[in-house]
Amino acid sequence: MNMLGIEPLPNRDEQAAIWYLNIVEEELSDDDQKEFEIWLSHPENLKAFEEAARLWNDADRASEMPEVIQLRSAALQDFNHFSQRWPRRLSRPAYLWGSIAATLLAIVGSTALLLYQPVQRYQTGIGGGRVVVLDDGSSLALDADTEVEVRLGRNRRDLTLTHGRAEFDVAKDPLRPFTVAAAGKMVVATGTAFSVELLRNEFLATLYHGNVAVLNEQDEKPLIPSPLRPGQQLAVSLGNNTKTVITSVDPANAMAWRTGQLSFENEPLTSAVERMNRYSRRKLVIASSVAGLRVNGVFEAGDSNAFVEAVTALSPLQAVYGDGQITLVRKHN
C-alpha cells in the first residue's frame, strides 16, 4: 500500500520522518492509522520510526542552537503550508512530502553532529600514568589503571571517569561548562583544577583551586548545599545508603600520586589497598575482619612489599603470601 496515497518514497528514513511529523502535528484519520499500523508492522520500519522519534526529540535538547532552530522551523512551516493547501492528506503530491522529509533528515544530521560528539578515550594500565592536553587547552592527568571518556562539543565539554582517578586542569570558557561524570555524580566547572576518583564503594572529588559544583547526574540536583572550596574533598558513599562527607585535605598530600607516591592519613585499609593495587600486578587482598583498620604513612606507588611490612608492623595484621597475591589477615596472638 502506498504511504499516504502517494508513490512510495525511496528512503525508509524519509518515510519514518514523515509519519512521525504527521503524528506529532496532526491527528491521523482511522484509515491513516490503519495504514500506519501496517507500515509499522515491518521490523525495519519500526526501527526507522523509533530512530526518527528519538532524533526529533533530541533536537529539543538542542533547541537553543541556531542551526536546529532554523531547520525545525523550516520543516514545520513547510508542513503547515502544505496542510493548508492540500487539506486532504491523501492528495498531497509526493514531491512535497519529499521536500519535508529532506528538511527533517537535515535536522537529524545537524542534531547528530551537535549533540553526539566523537568520544575520545584515554586510559592507563597497571602502574602507568599519563597526561593529556585537550583541544580546548584543558589538561588531565590519569592515575594508574584509569580511563576517561572525553566529548568536546560546541556548547559543552563532557567527560566521564569510568574507573580510577584523574586530575583535571580546566581551561576557562564560561560559555562551555566542563563536567566530569562518575558513578552517577557530576562535577561542574568552568576554569579550575580538581580531581575525581572512583573507589569500589566511594566517589571522591577534591578541589585544588577555583570552584566546582557537585550534582546528582540524573536530576542535576546539588549533592551539597554550596560549592566546594579549595582544599576541600567531598566523599560520597556508593550504594543504597548514600552518605556525603566534606573534609579538609592537604593539597600536596592529595596530589602526591602525581609524583609516584601514595600518602595515607587515617585511611581505611580497604581504600589504601585498592589504591596500591593500581600499581602492582601482585594484588593485595584483605580479610573482611580487618577492613576497618586505618593506615598512615607515605609509600612508593607499586612497592607492595614495603606497604605490607609497614602495616603488619604497626597494626595487628599478618601477611599470607600466595600465588600472585598477598592476603592481609588479623594477627593471631
PDB file of C-alpha atoms in Angstrom, residues 165 197 199 202 204 233 235 247 249 253-254 262-276 278 286 290-297 299 307 311 315:
ATOM      1  CA  ARG A 165      41.481   8.647  39.327  1.00  0.00           C
ATOM      2  CA  GLU A 197      38.401   9.336  41.996  1.00  0.00           C
ATOM      3  CA  LEU A 199      36.853   3.566  44.589  1.00  0.00           C
ATOM      4  CA  GLU A 202      33.158   5.661  47.204  1.00  0.00           C
ATOM      5  CA  LEU A 204      35.754  11.400  45.777  1.00  0.00           C
ATOM      6  CA  GLN A 233      37.312  16.949  49.486  1.00  0.00           C
ATOM      7  CA  ALA A 235      33.352  11.830  49.709  1.00  0.00           C
ATOM      8  CA  THR A 247      36.817  17.168  54.821  1.00  0.00           C
ATOM      9  CA  VAL A 249      42.839  18.000  52.814  1.00  0.00           C
ATOM     10  CA  ASN A 253      49.310  15.069  50.035  1.00  0.00           C
ATOM     11  CA  ALA A 254      46.210  14.792  47.867  1.00  0.00           C
ATOM     12  CA  LEU A 262      50.693   7.443  47.862  1.00  0.00           C
ATOM     13  CA  SER A 263      50.033   9.411  51.025  1.00  0.00           C
ATOM     14  CA  PHE A 264      47.592   7.971  53.570  1.00  0.00           C
ATOM     15  CA  GLU A 265      46.320   9.815  56.619  1.00  0.00           C
ATOM     16  CA  ASN A 266      43.958   7.752  58.754  1.00  0.00           C
ATOM     17  CA  GLU A 267      42.941   5.993  55.538  1.00  0.00           C
ATOM     18  CA  PRO A 268      40.676   2.920  55.662  1.00  0.00           C
ATOM     19  CA  LEU A 269      42.726  -0.162  54.868  1.00  0.00           C
ATOM     20  CA  THR A 270      40.294  -1.085  52.076  1.00  0.00           C
ATOM     21  CA  SER A 271      40.886   2.216  50.237  1.00  0.00           C
ATOM     22  CA  ALA A 272      44.655   2.120  50.772  1.00  0.00           C
ATOM     23  CA  VAL A 273      44.860  -1.409  49.370  1.00  0.00           C
ATOM     24  CA  GLU A 274      42.682  -0.522  46.384  1.00  0.00           C
ATOM     25  CA  ARG A 275      44.998   2.361  45.504  1.00  0.00           C
ATOM     26  CA  MET A 276      48.143   0.276  45.966  1.00  0.00           C
ATOM     27  CA  ARG A 278      46.567   0.148  40.757  1.00  0.00           C
ATOM     28  CA  ILE A 286      42.298  -8.140  52.888  1.00  0.00           C
ATOM     29  CA  VAL A 290      40.388  -6.224  59.234  1.00  0.00           C
ATOM     30  CA  ALA A 291      38.681  -3.937  56.705  1.00  0.00           C
ATOM     31  CA  GLY A 292      38.015  -1.298  59.354  1.00  0.00           C
ATOM     32  CA  LEU A 293      41.664  -0.755  60.274  1.00  0.00           C
ATOM     33  CA  ARG A 294      43.327   2.571  59.398  1.00  0.00           C
ATOM     34  CA  VAL A 295      46.587   3.290  57.582  1.00  0.00           C
ATOM     35  CA  ASN A 296      49.012   6.195  57.957  1.00  0.00           C
ATOM     36  CA  GLY A 297      52.171   6.869  56.004  1.00  0.00           C
ATOM     37  CA  PHE A 299      54.548   4.820  50.277  1.00  0.00           C
ATOM     38  CA  PHE A 307      53.440  -1.359  52.316  1.00  0.00           C
ATOM     39  CA  VAL A 311      51.078  -2.188  58.046  1.00  0.00           C
ATOM     40  CA  SER A 315      48.763  -2.945  63.002  1.00  0.00           C
TER      41      SER A 315
END
